[in-house]
Short mmCIF file of C-alpha atoms and ligand atoms in Angstrom, two decimals:
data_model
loop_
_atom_site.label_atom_id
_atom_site.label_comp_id
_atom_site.label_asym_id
_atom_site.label_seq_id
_atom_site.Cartn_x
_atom_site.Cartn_y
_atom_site.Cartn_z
CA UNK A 129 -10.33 -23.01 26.85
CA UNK A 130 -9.96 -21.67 23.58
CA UNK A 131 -9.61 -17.70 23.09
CA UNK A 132 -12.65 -15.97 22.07
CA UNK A 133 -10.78 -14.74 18.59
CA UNK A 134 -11.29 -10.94 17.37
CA UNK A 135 -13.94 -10.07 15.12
CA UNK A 136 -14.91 -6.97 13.12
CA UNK A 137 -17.91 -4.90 14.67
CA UNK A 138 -19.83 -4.55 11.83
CA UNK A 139 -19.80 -4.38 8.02
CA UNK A 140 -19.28 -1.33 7.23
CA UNK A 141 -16.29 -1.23 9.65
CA UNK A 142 -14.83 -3.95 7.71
CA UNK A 143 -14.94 -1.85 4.17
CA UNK A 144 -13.58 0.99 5.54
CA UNK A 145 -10.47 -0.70 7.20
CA UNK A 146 -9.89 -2.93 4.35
CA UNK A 147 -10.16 -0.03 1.75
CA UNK A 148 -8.37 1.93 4.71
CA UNK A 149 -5.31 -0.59 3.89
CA UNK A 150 -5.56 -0.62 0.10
CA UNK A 151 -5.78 3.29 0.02
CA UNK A 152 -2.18 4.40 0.65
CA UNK A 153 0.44 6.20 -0.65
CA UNK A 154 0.57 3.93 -3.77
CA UNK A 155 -3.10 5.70 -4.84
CA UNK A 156 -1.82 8.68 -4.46
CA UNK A 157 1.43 9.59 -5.26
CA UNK A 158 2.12 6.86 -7.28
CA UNK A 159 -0.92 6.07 -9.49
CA UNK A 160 -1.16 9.59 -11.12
CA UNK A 161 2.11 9.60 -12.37
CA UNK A 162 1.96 5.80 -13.99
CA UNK A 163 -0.96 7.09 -15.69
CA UNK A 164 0.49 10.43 -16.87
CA UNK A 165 3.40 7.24 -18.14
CA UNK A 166 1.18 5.26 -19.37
CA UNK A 167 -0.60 7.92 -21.90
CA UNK A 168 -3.75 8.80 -19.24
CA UNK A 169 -6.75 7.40 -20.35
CA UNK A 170 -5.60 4.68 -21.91
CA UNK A 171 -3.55 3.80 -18.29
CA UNK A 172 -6.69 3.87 -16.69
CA UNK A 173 -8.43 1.50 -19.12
CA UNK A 174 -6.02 -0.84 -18.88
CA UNK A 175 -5.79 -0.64 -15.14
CA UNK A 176 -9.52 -0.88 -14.02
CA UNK A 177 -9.22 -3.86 -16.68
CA UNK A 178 -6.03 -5.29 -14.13
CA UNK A 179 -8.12 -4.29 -11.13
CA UNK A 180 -11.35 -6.67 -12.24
CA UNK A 181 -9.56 -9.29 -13.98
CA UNK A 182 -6.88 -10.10 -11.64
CA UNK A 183 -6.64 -7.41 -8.61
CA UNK A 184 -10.73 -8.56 -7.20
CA UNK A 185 -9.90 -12.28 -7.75
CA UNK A 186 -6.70 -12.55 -5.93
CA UNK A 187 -8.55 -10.17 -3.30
CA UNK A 188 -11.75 -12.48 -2.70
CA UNK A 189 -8.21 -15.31 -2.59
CA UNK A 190 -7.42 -13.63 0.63
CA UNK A 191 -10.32 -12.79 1.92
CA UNK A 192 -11.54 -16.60 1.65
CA UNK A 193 -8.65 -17.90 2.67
CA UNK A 194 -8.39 -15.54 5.55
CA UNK A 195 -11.87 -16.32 6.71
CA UNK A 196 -11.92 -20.21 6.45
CA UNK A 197 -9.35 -20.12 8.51
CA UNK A 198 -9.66 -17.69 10.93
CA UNK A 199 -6.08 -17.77 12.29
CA UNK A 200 -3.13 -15.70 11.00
CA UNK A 201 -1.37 -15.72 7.56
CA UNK A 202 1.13 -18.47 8.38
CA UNK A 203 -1.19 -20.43 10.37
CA UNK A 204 -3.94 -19.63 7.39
CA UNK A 205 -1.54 -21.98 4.84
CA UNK A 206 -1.09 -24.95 7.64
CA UNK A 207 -4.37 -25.13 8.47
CA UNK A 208 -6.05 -25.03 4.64
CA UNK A 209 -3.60 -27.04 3.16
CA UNK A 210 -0.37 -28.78 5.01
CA UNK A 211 2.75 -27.63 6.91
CA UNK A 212 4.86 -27.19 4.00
CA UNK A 213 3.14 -24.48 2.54
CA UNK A 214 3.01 -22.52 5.69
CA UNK A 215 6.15 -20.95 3.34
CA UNK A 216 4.09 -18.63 1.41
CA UNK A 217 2.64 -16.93 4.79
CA UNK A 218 6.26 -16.36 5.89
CA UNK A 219 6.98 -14.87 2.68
CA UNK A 220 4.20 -12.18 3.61
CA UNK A 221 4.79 -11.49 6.93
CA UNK A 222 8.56 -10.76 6.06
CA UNK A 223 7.78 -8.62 3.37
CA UNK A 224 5.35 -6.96 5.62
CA UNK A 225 7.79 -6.48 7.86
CA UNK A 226 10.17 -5.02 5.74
CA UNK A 227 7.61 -2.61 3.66
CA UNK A 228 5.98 -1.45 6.73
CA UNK A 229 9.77 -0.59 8.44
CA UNK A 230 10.16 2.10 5.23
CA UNK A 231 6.35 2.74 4.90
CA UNK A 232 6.27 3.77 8.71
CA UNK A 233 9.39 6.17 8.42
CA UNK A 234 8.13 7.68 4.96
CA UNK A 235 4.76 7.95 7.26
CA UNK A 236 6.74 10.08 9.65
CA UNK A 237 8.13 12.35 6.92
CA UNK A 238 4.38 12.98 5.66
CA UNK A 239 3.77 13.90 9.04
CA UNK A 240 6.69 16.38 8.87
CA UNK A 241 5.15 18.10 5.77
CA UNK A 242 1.93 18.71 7.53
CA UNK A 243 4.16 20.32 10.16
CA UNK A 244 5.64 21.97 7.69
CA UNK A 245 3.17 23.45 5.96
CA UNK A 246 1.21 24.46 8.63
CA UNK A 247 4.17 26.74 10.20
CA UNK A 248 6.82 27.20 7.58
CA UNK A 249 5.58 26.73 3.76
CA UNK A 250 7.61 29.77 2.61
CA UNK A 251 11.10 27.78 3.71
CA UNK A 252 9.26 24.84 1.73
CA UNK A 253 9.03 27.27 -1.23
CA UNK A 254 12.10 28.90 -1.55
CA UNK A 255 14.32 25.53 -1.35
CA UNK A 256 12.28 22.59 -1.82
CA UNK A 257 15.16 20.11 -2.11
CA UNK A 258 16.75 21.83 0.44
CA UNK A 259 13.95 21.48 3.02
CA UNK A 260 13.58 17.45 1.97
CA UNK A 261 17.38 16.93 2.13
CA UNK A 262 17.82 18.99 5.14
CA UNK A 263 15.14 16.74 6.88
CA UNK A 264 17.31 13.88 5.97
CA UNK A 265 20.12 14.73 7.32
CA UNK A 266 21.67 16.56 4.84
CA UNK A 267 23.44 20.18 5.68
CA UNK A 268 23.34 23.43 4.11
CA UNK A 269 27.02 22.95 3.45
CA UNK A 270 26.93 19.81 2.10
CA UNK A 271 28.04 18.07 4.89
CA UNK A 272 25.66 15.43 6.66
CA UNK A 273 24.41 14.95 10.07
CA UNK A 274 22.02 12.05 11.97
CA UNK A 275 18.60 12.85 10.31
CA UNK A 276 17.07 13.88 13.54
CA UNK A 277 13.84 15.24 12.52
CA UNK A 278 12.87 13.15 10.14
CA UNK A 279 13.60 9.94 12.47
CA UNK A 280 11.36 12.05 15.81
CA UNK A 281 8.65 12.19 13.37
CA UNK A 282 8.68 8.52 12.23
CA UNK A 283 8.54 7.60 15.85
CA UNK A 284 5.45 9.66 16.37
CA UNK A 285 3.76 8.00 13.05
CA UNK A 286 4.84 4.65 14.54
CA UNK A 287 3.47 5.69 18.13
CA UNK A 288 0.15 6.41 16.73
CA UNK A 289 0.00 3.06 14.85
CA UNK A 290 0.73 1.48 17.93
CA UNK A 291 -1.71 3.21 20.35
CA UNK A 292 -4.72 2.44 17.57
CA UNK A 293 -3.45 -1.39 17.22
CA UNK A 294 -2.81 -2.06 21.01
CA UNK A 295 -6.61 -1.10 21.31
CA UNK A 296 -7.85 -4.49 19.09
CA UNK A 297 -9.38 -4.62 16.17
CA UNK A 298 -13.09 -3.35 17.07
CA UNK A 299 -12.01 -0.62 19.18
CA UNK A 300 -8.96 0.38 17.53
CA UNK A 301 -8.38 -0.41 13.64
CA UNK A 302 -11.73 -0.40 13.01
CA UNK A 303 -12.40 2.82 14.57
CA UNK A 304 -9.67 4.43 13.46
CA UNK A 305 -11.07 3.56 10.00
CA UNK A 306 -14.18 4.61 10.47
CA UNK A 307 -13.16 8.56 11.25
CA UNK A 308 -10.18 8.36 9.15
CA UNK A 309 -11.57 7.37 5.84
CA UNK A 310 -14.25 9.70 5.74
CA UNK A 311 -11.94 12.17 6.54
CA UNK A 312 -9.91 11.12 3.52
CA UNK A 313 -13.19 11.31 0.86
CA UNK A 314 -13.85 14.65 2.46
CA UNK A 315 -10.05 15.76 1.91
CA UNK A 316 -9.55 14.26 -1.59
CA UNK A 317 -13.15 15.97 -2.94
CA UNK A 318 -11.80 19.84 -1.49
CA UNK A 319 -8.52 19.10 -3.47
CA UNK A 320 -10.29 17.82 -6.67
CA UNK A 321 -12.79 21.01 -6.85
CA UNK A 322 -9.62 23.17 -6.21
CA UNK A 323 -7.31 21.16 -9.07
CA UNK A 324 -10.13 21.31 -11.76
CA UNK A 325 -10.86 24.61 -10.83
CA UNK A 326 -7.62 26.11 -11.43
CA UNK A 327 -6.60 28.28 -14.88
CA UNK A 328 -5.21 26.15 -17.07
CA UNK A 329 -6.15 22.75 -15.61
CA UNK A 330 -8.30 21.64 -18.06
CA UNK A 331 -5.65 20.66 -20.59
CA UNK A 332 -4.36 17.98 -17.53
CA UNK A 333 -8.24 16.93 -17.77
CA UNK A 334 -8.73 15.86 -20.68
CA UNK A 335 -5.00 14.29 -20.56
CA UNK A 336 -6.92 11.80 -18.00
CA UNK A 337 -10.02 11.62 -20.47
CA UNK A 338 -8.65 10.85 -23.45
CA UNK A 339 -7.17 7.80 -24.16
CA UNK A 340 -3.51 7.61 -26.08
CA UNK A 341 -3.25 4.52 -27.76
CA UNK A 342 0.10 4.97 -29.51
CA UNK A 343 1.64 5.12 -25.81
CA UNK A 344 0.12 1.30 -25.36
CA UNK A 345 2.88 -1.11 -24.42
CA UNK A 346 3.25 -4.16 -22.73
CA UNK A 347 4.63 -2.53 -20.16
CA UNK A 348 1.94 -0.62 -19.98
CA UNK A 349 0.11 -4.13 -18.86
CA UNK A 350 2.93 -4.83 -16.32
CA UNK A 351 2.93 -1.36 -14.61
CA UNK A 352 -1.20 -1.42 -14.25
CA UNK A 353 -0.99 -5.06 -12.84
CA UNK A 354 1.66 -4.56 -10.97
CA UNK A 355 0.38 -1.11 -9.44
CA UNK A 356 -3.15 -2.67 -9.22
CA UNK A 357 -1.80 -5.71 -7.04
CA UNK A 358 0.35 -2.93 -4.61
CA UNK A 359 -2.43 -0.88 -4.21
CA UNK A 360 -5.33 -3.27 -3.44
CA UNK A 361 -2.90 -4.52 -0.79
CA UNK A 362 -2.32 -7.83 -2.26
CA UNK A 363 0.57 -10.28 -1.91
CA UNK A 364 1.35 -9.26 1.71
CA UNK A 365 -1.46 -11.93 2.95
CA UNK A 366 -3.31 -8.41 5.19
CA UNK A 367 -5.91 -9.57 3.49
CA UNK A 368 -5.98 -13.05 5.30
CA UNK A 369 -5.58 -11.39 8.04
CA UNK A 370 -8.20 -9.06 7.42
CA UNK A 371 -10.56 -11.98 6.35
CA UNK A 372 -9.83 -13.97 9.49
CA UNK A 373 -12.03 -11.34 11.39
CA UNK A 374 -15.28 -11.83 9.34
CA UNK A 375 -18.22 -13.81 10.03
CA UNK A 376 -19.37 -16.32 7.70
CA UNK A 377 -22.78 -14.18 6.74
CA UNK A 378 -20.57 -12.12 5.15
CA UNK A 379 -20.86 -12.09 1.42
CA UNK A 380 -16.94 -12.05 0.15
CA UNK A 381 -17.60 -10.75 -3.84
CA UNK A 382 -19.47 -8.15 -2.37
CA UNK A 383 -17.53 -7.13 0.02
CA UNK A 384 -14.45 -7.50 -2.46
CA UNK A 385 -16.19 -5.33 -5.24
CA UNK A 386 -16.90 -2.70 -2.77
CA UNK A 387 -13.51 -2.45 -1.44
CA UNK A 388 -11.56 -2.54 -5.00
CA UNK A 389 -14.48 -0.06 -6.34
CA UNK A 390 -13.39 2.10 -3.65
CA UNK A 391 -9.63 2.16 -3.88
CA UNK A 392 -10.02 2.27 -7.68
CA UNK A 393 -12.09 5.47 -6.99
CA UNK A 394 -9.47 7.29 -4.98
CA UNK A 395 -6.56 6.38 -7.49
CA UNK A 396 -8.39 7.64 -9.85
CA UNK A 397 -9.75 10.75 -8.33
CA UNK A 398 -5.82 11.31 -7.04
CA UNK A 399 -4.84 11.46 -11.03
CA UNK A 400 -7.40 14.11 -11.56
CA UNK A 401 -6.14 16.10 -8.78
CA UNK A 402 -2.40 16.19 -9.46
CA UNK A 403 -1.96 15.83 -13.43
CA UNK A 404 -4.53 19.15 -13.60
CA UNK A 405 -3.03 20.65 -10.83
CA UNK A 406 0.53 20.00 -12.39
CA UNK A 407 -0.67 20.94 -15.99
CA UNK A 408 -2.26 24.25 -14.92
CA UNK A 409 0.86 25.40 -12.72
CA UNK A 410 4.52 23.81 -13.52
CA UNK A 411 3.24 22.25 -17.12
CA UNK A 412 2.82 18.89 -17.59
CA UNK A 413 5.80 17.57 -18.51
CA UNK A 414 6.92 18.14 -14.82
CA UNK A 415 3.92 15.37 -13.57
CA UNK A 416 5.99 12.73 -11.62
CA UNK A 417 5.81 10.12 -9.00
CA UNK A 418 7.39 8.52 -5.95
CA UNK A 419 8.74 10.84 -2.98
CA UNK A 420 10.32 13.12 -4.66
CA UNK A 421 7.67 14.34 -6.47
CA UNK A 422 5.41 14.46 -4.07
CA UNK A 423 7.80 16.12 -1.67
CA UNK A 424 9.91 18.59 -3.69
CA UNK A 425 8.46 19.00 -7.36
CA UNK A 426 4.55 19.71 -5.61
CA UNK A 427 6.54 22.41 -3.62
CA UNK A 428 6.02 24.36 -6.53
CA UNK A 429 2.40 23.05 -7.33
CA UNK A 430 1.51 24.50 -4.16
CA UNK A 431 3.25 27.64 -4.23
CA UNK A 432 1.65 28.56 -7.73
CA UNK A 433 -1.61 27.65 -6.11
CA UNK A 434 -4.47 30.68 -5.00
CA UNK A 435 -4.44 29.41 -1.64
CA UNK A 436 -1.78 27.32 -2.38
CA UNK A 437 -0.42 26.50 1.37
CA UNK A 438 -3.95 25.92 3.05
CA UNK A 439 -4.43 23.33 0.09
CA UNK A 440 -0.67 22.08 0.80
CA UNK A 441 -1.78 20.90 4.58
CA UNK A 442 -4.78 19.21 3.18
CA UNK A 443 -2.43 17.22 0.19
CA UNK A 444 -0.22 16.13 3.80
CA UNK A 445 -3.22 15.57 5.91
CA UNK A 446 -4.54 13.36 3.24
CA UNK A 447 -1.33 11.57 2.11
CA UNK A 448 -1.22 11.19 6.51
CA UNK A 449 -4.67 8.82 6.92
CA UNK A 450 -4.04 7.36 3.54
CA UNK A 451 -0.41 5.88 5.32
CA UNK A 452 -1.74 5.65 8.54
CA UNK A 453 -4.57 3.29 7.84
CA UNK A 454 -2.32 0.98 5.33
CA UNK A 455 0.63 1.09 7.07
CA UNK A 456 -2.05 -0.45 10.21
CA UNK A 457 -3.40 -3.05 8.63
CA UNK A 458 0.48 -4.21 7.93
CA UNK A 459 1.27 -3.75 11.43
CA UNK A 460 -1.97 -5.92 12.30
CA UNK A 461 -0.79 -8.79 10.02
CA UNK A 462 2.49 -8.87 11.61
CA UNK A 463 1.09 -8.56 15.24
CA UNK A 464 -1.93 -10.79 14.77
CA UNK A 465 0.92 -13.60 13.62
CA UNK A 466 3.03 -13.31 16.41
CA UNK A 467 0.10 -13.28 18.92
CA UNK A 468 -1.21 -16.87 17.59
CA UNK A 469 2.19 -18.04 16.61
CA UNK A 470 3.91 -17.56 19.79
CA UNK A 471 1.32 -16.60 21.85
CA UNK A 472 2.58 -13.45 22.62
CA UNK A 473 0.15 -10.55 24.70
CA UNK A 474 -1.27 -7.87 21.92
CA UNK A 475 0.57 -5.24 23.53
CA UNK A 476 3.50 -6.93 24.01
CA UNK A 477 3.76 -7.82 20.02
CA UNK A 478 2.50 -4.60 19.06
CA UNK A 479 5.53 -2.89 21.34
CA UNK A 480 8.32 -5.23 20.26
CA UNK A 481 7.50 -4.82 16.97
CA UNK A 482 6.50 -1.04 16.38
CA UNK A 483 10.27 -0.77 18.07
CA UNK A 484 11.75 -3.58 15.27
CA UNK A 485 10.64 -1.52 12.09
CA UNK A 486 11.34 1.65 13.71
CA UNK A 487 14.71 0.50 13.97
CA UNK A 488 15.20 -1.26 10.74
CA UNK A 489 13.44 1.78 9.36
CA UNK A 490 15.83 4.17 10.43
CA UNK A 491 18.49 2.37 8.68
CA UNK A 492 16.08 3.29 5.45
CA UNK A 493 16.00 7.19 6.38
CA UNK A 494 19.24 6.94 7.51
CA UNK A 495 20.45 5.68 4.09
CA UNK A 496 19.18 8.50 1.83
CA UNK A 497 21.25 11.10 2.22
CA UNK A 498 23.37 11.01 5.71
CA UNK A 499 24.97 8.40 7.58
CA UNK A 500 27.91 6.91 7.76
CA UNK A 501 26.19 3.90 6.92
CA UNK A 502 26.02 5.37 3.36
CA UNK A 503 29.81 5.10 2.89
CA UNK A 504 30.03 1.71 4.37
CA UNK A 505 27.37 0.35 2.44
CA UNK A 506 28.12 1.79 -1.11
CA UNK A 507 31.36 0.06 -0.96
CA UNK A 508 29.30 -3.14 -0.38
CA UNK A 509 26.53 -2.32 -2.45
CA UNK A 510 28.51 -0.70 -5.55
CA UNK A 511 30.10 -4.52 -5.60
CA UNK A 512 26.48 -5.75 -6.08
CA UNK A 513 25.28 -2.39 -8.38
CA UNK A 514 22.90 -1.64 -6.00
CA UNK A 515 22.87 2.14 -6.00
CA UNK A 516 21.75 2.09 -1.90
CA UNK A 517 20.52 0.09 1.36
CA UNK A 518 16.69 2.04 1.14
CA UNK A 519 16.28 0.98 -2.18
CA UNK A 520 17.41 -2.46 -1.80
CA UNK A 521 14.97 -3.26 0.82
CA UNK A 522 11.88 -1.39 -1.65
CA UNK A 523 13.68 -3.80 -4.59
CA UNK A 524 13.50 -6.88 -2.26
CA UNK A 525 9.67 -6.11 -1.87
CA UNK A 526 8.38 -5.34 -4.96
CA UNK A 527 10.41 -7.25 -7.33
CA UNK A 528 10.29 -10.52 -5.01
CA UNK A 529 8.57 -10.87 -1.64
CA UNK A 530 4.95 -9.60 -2.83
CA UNK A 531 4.71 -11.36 -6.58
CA UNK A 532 6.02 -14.21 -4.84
CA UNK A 533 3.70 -14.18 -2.02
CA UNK A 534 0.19 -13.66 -4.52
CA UNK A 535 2.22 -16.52 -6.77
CA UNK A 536 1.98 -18.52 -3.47
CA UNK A 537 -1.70 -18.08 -2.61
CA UNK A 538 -3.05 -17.92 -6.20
CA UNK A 539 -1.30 -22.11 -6.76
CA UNK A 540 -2.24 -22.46 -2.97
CA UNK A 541 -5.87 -22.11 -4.01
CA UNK A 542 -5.89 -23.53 -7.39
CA UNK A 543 -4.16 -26.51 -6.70
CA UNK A 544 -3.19 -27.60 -2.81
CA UNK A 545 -6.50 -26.62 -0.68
CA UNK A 546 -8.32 -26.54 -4.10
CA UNK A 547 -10.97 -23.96 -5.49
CA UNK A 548 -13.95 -26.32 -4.72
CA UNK A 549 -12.89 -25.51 -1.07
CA UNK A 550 -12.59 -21.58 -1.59
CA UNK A 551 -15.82 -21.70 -3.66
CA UNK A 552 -17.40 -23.40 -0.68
CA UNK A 553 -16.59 -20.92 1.63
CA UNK A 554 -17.46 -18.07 -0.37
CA UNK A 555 -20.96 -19.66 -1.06
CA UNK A 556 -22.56 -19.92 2.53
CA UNK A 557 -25.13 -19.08 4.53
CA UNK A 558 -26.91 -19.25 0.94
CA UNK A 559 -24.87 -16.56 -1.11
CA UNK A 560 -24.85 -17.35 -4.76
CA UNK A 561 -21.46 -16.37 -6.56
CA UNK A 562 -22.14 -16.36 -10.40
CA UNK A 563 -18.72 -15.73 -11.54
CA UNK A 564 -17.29 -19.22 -9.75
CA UNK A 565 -16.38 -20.34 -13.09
CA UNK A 566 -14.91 -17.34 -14.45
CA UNK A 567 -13.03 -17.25 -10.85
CA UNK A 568 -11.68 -20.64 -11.20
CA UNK A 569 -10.24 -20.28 -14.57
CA UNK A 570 -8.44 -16.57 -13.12
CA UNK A 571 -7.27 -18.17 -10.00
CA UNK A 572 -5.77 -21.53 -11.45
CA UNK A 573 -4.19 -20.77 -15.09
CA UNK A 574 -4.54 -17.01 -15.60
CA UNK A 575 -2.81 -15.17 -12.40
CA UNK A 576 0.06 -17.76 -11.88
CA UNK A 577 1.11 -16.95 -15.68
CA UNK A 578 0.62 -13.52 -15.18
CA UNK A 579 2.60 -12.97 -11.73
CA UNK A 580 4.91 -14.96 -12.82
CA UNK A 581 5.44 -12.46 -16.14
CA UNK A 582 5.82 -9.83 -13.71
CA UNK A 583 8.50 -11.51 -11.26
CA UNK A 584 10.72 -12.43 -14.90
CA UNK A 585 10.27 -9.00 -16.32
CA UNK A 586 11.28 -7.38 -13.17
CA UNK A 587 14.21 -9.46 -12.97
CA UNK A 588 15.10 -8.79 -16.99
CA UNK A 589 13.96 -5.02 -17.26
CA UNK A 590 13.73 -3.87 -13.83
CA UNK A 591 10.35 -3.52 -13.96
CA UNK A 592 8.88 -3.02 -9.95
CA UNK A 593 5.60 -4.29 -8.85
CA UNK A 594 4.57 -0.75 -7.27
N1 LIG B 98 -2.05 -0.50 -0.60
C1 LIG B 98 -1.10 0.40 0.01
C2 LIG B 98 -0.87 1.57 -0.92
O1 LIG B 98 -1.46 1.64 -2.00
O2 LIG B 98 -0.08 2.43 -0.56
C3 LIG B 98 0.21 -0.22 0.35
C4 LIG B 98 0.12 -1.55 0.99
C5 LIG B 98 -0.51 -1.69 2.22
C6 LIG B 98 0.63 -2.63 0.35
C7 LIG B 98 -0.65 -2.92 2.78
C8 LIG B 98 0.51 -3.88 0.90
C9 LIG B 98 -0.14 -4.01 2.11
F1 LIG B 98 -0.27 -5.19 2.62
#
């Protein structure tokens, strides 16, 4: 007898752990400083542009394809269309694999900062580097030892994932979702009153208001797609996998409006908490992105700050459920595959593979600053001007595995199991979908040409897709 396959509880359950996955660490400490790059308003033009034009079509891809299948994201490409493009599905669940082994660790060293700001902010303060490095392994000295703390965190992150995703996908993702997304509005609004309430923020304001033209580029374009398809969690089929737990009365552009509305609202809200908040304390040339700015350079943000350190554990808390609920829906893909692939037990798959990326992901941490592993591998990876083993694995991600994986499903549904068949499945249970047209042009010509700009420029310019 066939298993009884899992299925969300209810709609609203569904938004929240689908927006849970697209609203991650990409929102928020990478979107504010792409559009402090890309000249701020005119970044965020040109990426709510990206978001509707390519970011919601490739999203209602997934979904549909997810759905009409209702299996897994390899299984999802055999089953639509034929064996041979079961391919593109492997491509995601590899790259989900290897994004989620660093996404999990850099989860554990947000979890350290919450730590840390609740019981030490003034050793934060007075060395910022020196409080990062040190985590990493990296001595007072100068000499380096096993990054201990930052690796005992990373297993906690990981231990949490795999407590919430052992529980299923009623009782535990969705949830999970359900508390920890409110909590994240509720976080992100006390730090937005407090950043445009500070002296001197208003300048960082109307930064984000006002739209630069002269800083328009085509790279401009690039960046907003690329950081559009990242953060709605595209190109890493979760979406499919996501979609495979819907019911058919569920309407898909809906649902896919609502979800990219909301992520598009938190990346946006995230720019108009740190550029202010970095304008009205450091000065804005110092607005940045990545880890290092949001661990060392907001050191400073948050030391200026009335209140600073209070606000500090509320940055971590929220940069916490932001990781936590993307890096589970990653963890779900990967699980849900292995569970209908090879018909492993949930908690078996969730075990064997929580332990997988904790170990491959230590190999990340481990690679920073410490190591020996550094030595080793810089002789190896100087030969291939790679400058080390962590960023390797983020290049293999975002300059291949995900533009190649959306580049899969986009031609998957244009042209193998054919839009007539995705269109179908979107319209049922009598839901009308007035932009099918519009959709079919995006999804055949349009998104191919454009991922496919992305995957030469990053090859040519070094352009990433996050
Ligand atoms: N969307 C997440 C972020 O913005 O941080 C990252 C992510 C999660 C990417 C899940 C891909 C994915 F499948």
């Amino acid at each position: 007898m066939e298993k009884q396959r899992a299925q969300w509880g209810s709609k609203i359950g569904f938004i929240l752990a689908a927006a849970g996955s697209a609203v991650g660490l990409g929102n928020i400490w990478k979107f504010p400083g792409r559009a402090f790059e890309g000249g701020g308003g005119t970044f965020v033009i040109i990426y709510i542009i990206m978001v509707v034009l390519l970011g919601a079509p490739m999203m209602l891809t997934e979904l549909s394809i997810g759905r009409a299948s209702q299996t897994n994201i390899v299984g999802s490409f055999q089953k639509l269309g034929h064996k041979r493009s079961a391919w593109i599905g492997w491509v995601g669940v590899i790259g989900a694999f290897i994004i989620t082994s660093y996404y999990s660790h850099v989860g554990g060293w947000v979890l350290r900062y919450v730590a840390g700001y609740a019981t030490e902010a003034p050793k934060i303060y007075d060395n910022p580097m020196g409080y990062f490095t040190g985590m990493l392994g990296l001595n007072s000295d100068g000499s380096t030892s096993f990054p201990w703390v930052a690796i005992l965190f990373a297993a906690v992150f990981l231990l949490i994932n795999a407590i919430v995703i052992i529980r299923g996908v009623e009782s535990g993702i969705e949830k999970f979702n359900k508390i920890g997304m409110p909590a994240l509005f509720i976080l992100l609004l006390i730090l937005l009153v407090r950043a445009v309430t500070l002296d001197g923020s208003a300048e960082g304001v109307s930064y984000m208001l006002t739209p630069d033209w002269s800083k328009l580029t085509f790279d401009t374009f690039l960046a907003a797609l690329g950081q559009a398809f990242y953060s709605l969690s595209i190109g890493m089929a979760i979406m499919i996998t996501y979609g495979s737990y819907l019911s058919r009365k569920e309407n898909l552009p809906k649902n896919t409006a609502l979800i990219c509305g909301m992520d598009t609202m938190v990346a946006i809200m995230a720019g108009f908490i740190i550029v202010p908040a970095v304008f009205a304390t450091l000065g804005g040339g110092e607005v940045g992105k990545g880890g290092g700015f949001a661990f060392v350079s907001l050191a400073g943000v948050f030391q200026q700050m009335p209140g600073g350190t209070i606000f500090g554990v509320i940055f971590y808390l929220l940069l916490l459920f932001a990781a936590l609920t993307s890096c589970m829906s990653l963890i779900e893909g990967i699980v849900a595959f292995l569970t209908e692939h090879f018909s492993w037990g949930r908690k078996n798959a969730t075990i064997g593979v929580c332990i997988a990326l904790f170990l491959l992901g230590c190999l990340y941490t481990c690679s920073q600053v410490a190591f020996p592993i550094k030595g080793v591998w810089f002789d190896f990876a100087n030969g291939l001007s790679f400058p080390a083993f962590g960023d390797c694995m983020e290049y293999l991600t975002d300059r291949a595995l995900i533009p190649i994986c959306a580049l899969g499903c986009s031609i998957f549904v244009g042209w193998i199991w054919k839009q007539e068949n995705a269109l179908a499945e979107i319209e049922q249970e009598g839901i009308r979908f007035r932009l099918a047209k519009v959709y079919t042009i995006i999804i055949k010509y349009v998104a191919p040409i454009a991922i496919l700009t992305i995957i030469a420029m990053g090859l040519i310019s070094g352009m990433t897709l996050s």
